PDB file of C-alpha atoms in Angstrom:
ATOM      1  CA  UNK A   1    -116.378 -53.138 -39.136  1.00 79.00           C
ATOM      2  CA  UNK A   2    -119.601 -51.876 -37.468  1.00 85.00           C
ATOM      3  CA  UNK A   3    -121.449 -51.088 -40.214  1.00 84.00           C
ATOM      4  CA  UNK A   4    -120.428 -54.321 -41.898  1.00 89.00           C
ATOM      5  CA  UNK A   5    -121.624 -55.871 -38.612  1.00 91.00           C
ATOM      6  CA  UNK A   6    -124.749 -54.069 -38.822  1.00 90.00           C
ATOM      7  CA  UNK A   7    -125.414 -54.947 -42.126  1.00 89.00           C
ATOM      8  CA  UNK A   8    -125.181 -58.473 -41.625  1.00 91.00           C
ATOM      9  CA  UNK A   9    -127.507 -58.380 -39.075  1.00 90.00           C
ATOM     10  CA  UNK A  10    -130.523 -57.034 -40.844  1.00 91.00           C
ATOM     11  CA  UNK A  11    -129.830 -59.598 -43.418  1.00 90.00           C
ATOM     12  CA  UNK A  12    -129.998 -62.205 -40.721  1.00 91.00           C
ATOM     13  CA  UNK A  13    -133.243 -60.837 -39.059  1.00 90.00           C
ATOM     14  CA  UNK A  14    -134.818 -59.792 -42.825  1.00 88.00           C
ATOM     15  CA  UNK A  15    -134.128 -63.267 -43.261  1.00 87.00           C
ATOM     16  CA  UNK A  16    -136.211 -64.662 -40.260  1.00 88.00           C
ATOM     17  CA  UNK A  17    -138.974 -62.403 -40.575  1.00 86.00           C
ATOM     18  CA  UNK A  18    -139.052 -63.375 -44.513  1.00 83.00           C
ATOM     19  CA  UNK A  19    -139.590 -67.048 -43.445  1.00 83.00           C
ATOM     20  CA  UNK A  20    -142.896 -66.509 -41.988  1.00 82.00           C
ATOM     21  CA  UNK A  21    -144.208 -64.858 -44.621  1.00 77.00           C
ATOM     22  CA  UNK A  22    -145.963 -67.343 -46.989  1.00 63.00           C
ATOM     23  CA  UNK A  23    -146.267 -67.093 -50.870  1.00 63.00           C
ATOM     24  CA  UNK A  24    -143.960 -63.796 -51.053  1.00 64.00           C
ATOM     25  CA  UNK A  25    -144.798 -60.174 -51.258  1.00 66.00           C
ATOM     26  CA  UNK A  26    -147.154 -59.236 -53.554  1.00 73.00           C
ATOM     27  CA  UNK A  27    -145.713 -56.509 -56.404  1.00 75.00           C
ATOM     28  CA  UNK A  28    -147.067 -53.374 -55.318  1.00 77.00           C
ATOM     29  CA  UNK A  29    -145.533 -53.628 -51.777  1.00 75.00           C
ATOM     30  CA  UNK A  30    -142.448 -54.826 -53.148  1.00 75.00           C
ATOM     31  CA  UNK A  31    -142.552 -51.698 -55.759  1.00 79.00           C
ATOM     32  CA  UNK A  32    -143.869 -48.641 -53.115  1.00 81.00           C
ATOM     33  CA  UNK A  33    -140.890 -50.607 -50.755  1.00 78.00           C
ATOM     34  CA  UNK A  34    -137.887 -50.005 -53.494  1.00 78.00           C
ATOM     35  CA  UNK A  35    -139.093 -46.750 -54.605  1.00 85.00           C
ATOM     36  CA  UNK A  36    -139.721 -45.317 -50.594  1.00 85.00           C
ATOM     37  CA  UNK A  37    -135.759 -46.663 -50.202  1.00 81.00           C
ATOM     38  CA  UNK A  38    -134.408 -45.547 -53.634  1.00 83.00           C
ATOM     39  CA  UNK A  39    -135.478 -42.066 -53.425  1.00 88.00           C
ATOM     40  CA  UNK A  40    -133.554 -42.386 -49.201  1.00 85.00           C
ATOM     41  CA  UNK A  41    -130.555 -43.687 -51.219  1.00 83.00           C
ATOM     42  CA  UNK A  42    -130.370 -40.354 -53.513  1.00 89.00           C
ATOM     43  CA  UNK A  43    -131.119 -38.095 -50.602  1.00 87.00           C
ATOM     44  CA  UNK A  44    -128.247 -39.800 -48.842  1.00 84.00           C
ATOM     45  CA  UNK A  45    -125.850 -39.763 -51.139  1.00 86.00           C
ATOM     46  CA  UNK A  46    -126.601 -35.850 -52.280  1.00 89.00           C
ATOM     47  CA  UNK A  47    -126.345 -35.018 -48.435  1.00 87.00           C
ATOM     48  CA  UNK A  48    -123.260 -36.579 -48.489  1.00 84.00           C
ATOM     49  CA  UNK A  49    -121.963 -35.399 -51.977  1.00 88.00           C
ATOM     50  CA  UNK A  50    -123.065 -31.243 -51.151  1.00 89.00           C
ATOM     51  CA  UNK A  51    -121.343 -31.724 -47.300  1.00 86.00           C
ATOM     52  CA  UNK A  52    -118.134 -32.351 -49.005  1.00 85.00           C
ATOM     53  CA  UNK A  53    -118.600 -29.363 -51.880  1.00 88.00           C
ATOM     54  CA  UNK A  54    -119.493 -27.221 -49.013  1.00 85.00           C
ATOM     55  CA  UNK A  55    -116.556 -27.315 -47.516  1.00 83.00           C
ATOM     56  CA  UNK A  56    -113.764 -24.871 -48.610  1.00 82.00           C
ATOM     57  CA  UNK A  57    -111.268 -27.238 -49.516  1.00 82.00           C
ATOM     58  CA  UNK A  58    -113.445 -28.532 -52.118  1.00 84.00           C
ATOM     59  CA  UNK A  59    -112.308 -28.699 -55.610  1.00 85.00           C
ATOM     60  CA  UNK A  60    -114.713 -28.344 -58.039  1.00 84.00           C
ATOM     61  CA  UNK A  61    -112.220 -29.428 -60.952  1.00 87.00           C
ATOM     62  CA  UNK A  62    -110.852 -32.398 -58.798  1.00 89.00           C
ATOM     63  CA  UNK A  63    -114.583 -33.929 -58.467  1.00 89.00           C
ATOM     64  CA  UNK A  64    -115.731 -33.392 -61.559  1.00 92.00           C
ATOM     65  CA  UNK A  65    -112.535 -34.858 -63.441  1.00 92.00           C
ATOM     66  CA  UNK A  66    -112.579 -37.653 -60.934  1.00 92.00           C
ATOM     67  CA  UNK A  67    -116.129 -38.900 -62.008  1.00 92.00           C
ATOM     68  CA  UNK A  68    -115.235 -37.866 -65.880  1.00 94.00           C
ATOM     69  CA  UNK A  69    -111.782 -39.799 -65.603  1.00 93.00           C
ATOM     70  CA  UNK A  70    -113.183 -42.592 -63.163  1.00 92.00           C
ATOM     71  CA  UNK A  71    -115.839 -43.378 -65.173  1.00 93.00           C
ATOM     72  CA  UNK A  72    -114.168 -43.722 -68.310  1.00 94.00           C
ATOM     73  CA  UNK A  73    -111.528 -45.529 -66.621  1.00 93.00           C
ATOM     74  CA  UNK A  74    -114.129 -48.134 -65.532  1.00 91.00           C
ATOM     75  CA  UNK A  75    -116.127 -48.377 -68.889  1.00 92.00           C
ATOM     76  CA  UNK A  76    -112.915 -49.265 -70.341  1.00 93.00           C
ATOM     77  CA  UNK A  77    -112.520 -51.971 -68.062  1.00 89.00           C
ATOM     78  CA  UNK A  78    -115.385 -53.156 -67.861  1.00 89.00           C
ATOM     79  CA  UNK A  79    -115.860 -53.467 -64.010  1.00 86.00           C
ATOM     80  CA  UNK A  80    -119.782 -53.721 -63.734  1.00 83.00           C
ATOM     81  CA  UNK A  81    -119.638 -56.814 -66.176  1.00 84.00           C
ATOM     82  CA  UNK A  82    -116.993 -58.100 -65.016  1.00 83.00           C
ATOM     83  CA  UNK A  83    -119.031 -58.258 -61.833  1.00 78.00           C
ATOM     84  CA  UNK A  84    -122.259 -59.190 -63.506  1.00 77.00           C
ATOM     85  CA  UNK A  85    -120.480 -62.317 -65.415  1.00 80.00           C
ATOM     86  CA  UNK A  86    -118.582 -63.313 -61.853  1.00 75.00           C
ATOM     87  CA  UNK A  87    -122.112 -63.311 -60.647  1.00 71.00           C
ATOM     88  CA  UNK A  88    -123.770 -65.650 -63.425  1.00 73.00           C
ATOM     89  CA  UNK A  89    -120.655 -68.158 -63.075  1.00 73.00           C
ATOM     90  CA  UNK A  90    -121.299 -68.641 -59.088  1.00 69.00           C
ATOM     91  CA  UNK A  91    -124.843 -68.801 -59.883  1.00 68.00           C
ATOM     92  CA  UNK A  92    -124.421 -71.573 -62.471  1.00 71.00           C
ATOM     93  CA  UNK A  93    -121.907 -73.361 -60.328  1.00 65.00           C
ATOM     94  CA  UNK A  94    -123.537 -73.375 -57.067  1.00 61.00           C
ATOM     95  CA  UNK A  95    -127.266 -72.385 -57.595  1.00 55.00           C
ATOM     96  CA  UNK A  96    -128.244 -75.990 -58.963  1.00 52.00           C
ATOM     97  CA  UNK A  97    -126.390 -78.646 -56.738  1.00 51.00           C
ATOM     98  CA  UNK A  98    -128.836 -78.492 -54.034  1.00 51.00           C
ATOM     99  CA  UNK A  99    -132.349 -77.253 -52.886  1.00 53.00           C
ATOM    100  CA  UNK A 100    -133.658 -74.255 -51.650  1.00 62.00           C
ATOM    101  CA  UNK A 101    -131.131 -73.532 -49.109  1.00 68.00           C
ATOM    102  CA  UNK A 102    -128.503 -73.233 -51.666  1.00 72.00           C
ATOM    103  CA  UNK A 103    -130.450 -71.471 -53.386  1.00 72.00           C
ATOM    104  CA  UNK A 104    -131.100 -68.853 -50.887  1.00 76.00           C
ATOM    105  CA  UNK A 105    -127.630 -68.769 -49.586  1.00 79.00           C
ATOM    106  CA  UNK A 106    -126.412 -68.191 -53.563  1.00 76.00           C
ATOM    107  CA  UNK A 107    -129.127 -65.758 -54.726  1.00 76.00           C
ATOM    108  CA  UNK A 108    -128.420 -63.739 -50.891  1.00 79.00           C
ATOM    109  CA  UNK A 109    -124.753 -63.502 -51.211  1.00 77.00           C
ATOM    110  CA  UNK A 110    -124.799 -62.211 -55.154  1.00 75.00           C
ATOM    111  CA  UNK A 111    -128.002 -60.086 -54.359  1.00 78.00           C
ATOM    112  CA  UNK A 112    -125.913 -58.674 -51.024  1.00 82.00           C
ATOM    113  CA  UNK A 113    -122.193 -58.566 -52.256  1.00 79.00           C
ATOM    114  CA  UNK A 114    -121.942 -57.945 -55.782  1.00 72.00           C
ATOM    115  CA  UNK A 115    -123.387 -54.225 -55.787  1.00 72.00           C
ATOM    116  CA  UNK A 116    -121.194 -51.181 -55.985  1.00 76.00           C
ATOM    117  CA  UNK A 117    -122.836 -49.406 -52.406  1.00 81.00           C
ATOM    118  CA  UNK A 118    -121.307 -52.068 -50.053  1.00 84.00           C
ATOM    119  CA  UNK A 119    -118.006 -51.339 -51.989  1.00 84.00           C
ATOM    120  CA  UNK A 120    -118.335 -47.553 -51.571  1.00 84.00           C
ATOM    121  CA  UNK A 121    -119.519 -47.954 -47.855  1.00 85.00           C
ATOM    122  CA  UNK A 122    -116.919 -50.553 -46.634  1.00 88.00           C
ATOM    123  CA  UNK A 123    -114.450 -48.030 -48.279  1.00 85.00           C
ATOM    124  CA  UNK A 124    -115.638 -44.768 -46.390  1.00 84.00           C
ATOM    125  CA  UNK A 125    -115.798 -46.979 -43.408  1.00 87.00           C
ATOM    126  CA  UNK A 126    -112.342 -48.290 -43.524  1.00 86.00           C
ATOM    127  CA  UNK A 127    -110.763 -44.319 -44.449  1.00 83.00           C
ATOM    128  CA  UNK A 128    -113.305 -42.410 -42.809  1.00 79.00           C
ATOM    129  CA  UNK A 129    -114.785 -44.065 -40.417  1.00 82.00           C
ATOM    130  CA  UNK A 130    -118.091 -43.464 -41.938  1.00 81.00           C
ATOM    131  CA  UNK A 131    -121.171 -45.931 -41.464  1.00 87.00           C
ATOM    132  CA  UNK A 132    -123.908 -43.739 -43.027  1.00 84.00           C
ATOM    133  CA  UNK A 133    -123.533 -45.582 -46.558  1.00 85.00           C
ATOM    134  CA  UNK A 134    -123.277 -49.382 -44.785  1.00 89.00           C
ATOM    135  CA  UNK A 135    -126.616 -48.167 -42.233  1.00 90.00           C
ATOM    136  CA  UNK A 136    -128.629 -47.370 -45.438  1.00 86.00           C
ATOM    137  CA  UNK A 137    -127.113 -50.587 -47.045  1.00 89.00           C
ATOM    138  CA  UNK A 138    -128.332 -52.687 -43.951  1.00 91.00           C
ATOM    139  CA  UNK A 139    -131.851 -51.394 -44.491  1.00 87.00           C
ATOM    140  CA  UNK A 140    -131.892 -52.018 -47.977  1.00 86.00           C
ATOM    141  CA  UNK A 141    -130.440 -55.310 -47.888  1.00 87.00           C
ATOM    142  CA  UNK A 142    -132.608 -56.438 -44.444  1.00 88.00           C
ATOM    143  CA  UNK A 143    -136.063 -55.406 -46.748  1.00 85.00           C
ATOM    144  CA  UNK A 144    -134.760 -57.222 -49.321  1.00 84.00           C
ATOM    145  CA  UNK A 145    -133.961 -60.126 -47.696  1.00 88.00           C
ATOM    146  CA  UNK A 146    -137.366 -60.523 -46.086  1.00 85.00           C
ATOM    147  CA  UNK A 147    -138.480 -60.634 -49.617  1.00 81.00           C
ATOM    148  CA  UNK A 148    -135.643 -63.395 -50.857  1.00 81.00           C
ATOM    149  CA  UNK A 149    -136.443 -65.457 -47.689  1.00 84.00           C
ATOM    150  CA  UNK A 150    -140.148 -65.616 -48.014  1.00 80.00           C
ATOM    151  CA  UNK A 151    -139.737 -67.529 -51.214  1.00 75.00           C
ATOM    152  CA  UNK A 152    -136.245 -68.878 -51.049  1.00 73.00           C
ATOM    153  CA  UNK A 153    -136.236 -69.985 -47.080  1.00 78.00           C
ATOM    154  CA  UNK A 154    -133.810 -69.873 -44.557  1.00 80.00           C
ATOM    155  CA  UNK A 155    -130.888 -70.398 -46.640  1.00 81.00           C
ATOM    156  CA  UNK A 156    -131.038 -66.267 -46.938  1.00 84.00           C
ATOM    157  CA  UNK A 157    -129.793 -65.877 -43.654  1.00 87.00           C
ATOM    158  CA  UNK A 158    -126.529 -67.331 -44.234  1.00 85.00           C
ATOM    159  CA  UNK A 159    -125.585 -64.934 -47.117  1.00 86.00           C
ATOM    160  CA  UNK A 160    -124.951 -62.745 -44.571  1.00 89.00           C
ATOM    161  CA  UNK A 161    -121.313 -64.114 -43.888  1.00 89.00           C
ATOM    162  CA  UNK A 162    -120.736 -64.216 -47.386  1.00 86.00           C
ATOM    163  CA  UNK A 163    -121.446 -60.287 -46.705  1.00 88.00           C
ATOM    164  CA  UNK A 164    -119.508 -60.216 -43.599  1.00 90.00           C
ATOM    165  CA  UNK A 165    -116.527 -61.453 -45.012  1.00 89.00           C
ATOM    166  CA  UNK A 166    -116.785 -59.462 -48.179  1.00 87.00           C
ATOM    167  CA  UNK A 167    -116.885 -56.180 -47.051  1.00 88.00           C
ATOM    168  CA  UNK A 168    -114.994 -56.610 -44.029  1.00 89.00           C
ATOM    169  CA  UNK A 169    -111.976 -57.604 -46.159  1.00 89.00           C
ATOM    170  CA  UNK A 170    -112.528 -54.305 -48.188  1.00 87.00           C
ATOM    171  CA  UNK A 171    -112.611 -52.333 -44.879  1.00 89.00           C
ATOM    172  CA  UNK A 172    -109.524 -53.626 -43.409  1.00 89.00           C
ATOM    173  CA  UNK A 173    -107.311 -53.250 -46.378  1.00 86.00           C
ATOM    174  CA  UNK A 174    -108.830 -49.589 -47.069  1.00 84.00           C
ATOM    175  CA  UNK A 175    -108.104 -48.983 -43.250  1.00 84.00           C
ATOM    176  CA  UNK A 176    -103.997 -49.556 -43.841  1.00 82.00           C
ATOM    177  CA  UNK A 177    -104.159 -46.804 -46.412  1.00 78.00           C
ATOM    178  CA  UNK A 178    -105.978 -44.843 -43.784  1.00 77.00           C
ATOM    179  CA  UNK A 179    -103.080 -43.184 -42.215  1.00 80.00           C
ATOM    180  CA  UNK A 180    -101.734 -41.545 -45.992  1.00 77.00           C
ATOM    181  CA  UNK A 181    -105.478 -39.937 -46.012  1.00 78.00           C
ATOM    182  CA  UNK A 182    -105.541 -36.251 -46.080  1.00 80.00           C
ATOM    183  CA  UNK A 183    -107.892 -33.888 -44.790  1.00 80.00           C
ATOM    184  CA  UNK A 184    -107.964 -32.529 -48.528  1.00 83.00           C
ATOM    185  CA  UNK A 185    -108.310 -36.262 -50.004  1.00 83.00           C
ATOM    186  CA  UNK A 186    -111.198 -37.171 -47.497  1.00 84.00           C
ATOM    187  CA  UNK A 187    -113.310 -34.096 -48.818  1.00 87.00           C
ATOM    188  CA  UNK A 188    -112.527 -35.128 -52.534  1.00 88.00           C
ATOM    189  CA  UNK A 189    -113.601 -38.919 -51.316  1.00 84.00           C
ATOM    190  CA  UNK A 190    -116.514 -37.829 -49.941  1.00 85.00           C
ATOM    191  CA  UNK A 191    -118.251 -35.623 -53.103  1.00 90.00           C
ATOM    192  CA  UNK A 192    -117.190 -38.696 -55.427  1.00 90.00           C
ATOM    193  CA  UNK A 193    -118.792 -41.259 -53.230  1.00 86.00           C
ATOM    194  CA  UNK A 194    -121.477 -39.469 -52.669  1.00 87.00           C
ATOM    195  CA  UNK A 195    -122.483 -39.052 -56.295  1.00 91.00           C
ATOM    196  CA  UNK A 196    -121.996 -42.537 -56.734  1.00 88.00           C
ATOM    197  CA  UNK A 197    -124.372 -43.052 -54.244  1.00 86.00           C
ATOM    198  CA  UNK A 198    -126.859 -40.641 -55.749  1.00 90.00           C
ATOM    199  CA  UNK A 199    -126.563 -42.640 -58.955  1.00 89.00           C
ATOM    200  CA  UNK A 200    -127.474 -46.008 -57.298  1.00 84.00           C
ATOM    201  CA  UNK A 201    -130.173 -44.773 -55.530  1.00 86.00           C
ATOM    202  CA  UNK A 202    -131.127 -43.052 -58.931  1.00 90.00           C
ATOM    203  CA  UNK A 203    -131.362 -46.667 -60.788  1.00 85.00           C
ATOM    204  CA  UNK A 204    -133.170 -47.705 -58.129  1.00 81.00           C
ATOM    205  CA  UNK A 205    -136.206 -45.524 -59.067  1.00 87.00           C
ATOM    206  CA  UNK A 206    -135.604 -46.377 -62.438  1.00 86.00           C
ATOM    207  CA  UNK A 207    -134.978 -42.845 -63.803  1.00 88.00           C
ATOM    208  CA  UNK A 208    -132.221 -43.547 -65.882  1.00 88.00           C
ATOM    209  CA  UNK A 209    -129.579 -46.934 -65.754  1.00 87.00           C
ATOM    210  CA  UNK A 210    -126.022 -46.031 -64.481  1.00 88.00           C
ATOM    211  CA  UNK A 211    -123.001 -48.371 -64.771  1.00 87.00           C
ATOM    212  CA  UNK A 212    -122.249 -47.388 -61.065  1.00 84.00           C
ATOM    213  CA  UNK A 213    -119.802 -49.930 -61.277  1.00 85.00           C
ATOM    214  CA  UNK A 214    -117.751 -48.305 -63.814  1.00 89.00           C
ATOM    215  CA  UNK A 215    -117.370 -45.166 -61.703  1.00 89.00           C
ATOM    216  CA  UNK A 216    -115.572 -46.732 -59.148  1.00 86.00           C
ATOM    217  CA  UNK A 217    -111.917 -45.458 -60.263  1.00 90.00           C
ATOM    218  CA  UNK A 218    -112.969 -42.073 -59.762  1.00 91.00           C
ATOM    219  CA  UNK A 219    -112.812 -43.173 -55.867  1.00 86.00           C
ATOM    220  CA  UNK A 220    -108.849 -43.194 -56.491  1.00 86.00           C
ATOM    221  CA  UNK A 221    -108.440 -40.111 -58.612  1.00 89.00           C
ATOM    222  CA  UNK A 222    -108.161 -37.576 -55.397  1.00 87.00           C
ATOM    223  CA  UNK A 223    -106.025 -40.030 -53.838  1.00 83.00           C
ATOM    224  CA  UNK A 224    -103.890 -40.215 -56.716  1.00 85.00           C
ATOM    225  CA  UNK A 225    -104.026 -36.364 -57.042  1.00 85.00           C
ATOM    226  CA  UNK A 226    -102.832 -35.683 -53.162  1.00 83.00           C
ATOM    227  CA  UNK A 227     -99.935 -38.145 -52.936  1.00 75.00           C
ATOM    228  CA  UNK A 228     -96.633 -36.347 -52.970  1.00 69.00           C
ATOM    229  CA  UNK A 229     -95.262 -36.957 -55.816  1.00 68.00           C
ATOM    230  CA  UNK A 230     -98.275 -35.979 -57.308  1.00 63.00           C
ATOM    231  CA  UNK A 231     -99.173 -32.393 -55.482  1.00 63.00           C
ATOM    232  CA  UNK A 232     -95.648 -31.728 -56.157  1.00 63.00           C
ATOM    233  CA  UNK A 233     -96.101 -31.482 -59.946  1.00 64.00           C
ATOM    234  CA  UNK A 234     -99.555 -29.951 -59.252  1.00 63.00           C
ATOM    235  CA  UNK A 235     -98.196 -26.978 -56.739  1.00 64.00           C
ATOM    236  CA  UNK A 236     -94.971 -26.069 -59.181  1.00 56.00           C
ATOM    237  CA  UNK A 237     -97.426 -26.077 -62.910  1.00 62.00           C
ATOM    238  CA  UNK A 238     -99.598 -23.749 -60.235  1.00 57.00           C
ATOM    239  CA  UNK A 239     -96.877 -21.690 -59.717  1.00 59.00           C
ATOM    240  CA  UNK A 240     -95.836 -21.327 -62.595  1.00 61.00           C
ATOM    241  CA  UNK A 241     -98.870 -20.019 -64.233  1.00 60.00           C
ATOM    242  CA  UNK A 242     -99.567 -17.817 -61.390  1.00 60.00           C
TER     243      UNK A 242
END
């Protein structure tokens, strides 16, 4: 929970600093601002993608059919618009019945909860015990809210339970799966997460568009592949080749 924590945090001091800035950034802060932190994003996430092919129980197949497969997996389903329309209907039913305030605390919480990062991080924190994805969130989502707040107000601020109990939830339910994690499955996590990472950081610059949200199956592949019943196919078609 301490990255979550952490997170919420910068939203809530983004938010007060934002407040005394009058009339907004102007664009070419805001720009030079999400390009310094989109190309930090990709650097993260390939530091944490090449740590995990580094090490030698890395497997290359694993990784690359777990994006392949994931990704896939998630196109077919549709995750990113499911998200996107999940967004537009509690913007439609909450962003008009009141002021700026609501406004703020709407446009905050679907600005801070609905992207794929705070998904990946509250997952490596909750099986890994991994903050580096939720401290690079924070920062992302504490500039960001200095720029909501100095237009929409205070109401910012208060997105940042909506982000507290968001990605809290996803941390404590990934943290009862913790104890079936394996060394193996961890490495595997790591290299997927951290490509997915890459990629948001990536859209961020505005290279090239990702569905990041579609890739997030590929987070369960490895899992999938380790579980006993599972490695036990694996091992013997291994064997039997061999």
């Amino acid at each position: 929970m301490i990255g979550t924590i952490v997170n919420s945090l910068a939203i809530i001091l983004g938010s007060i600093a934002g407040c005394f800035i009058k009339g907004g950034l102007k664009i070419k802060y805001k720009d030079m601002l999400n390009s310094a932190l989109g190309l930090s994003v990709v650097f993260i996430g390939l530091s944490t993608a090449i740590g995990g092919m580094l090490d030698d129980r890395a497997e290359t197949v694993l990784y690359v059919v777990s994006i392949a497969a994931g990704s896939v997996l998630g196109e077919f389903i549709d995750i990113e618009g499911k998200i996107e329309k999940a967004a537009e209907f509690f913007e439609k039913k909450l962003g008009s019945e009141s002021g700026n305030m609501s406004q703020g605390f709407v446009t905050g919480s679907l600005t801070f909860c609905m992207g794929t990062m705070g998904i990946i991080g509250a997952i490596e924190s909750g099986i890994q015990g991994v903050y580096t994805t939720l401290f690079a969130k924070a920062v992302l989502d504490g500039v960001i809210s200095v720029v909501l707040a100095s237009s929409l107000g205070a109401g910012v601020a208060f997105s940042a339970f909506a982000v507290l109990l968001y990605q809290g939830l996803i941390t404590i339910m990934a943290s009862f799966i913790q104890p079936y994690i394996t060394g193996e499955m961890l490495v595997e996590i790591s290299i997927v997460g951290g490509i997915m990472i890459a990629a948001i950081g990536i859209n961020m610059l505005e290279i090239k568009k990702f569905r990041v949200g579609n890739m997030l199956p590929a987070i369960i592949i490895p899992v999938l592949y380790y579980s006993p019943p599972v490695k036990k196919i694996t091992d013997f078609i291994v064997y039997y080749f061999n």
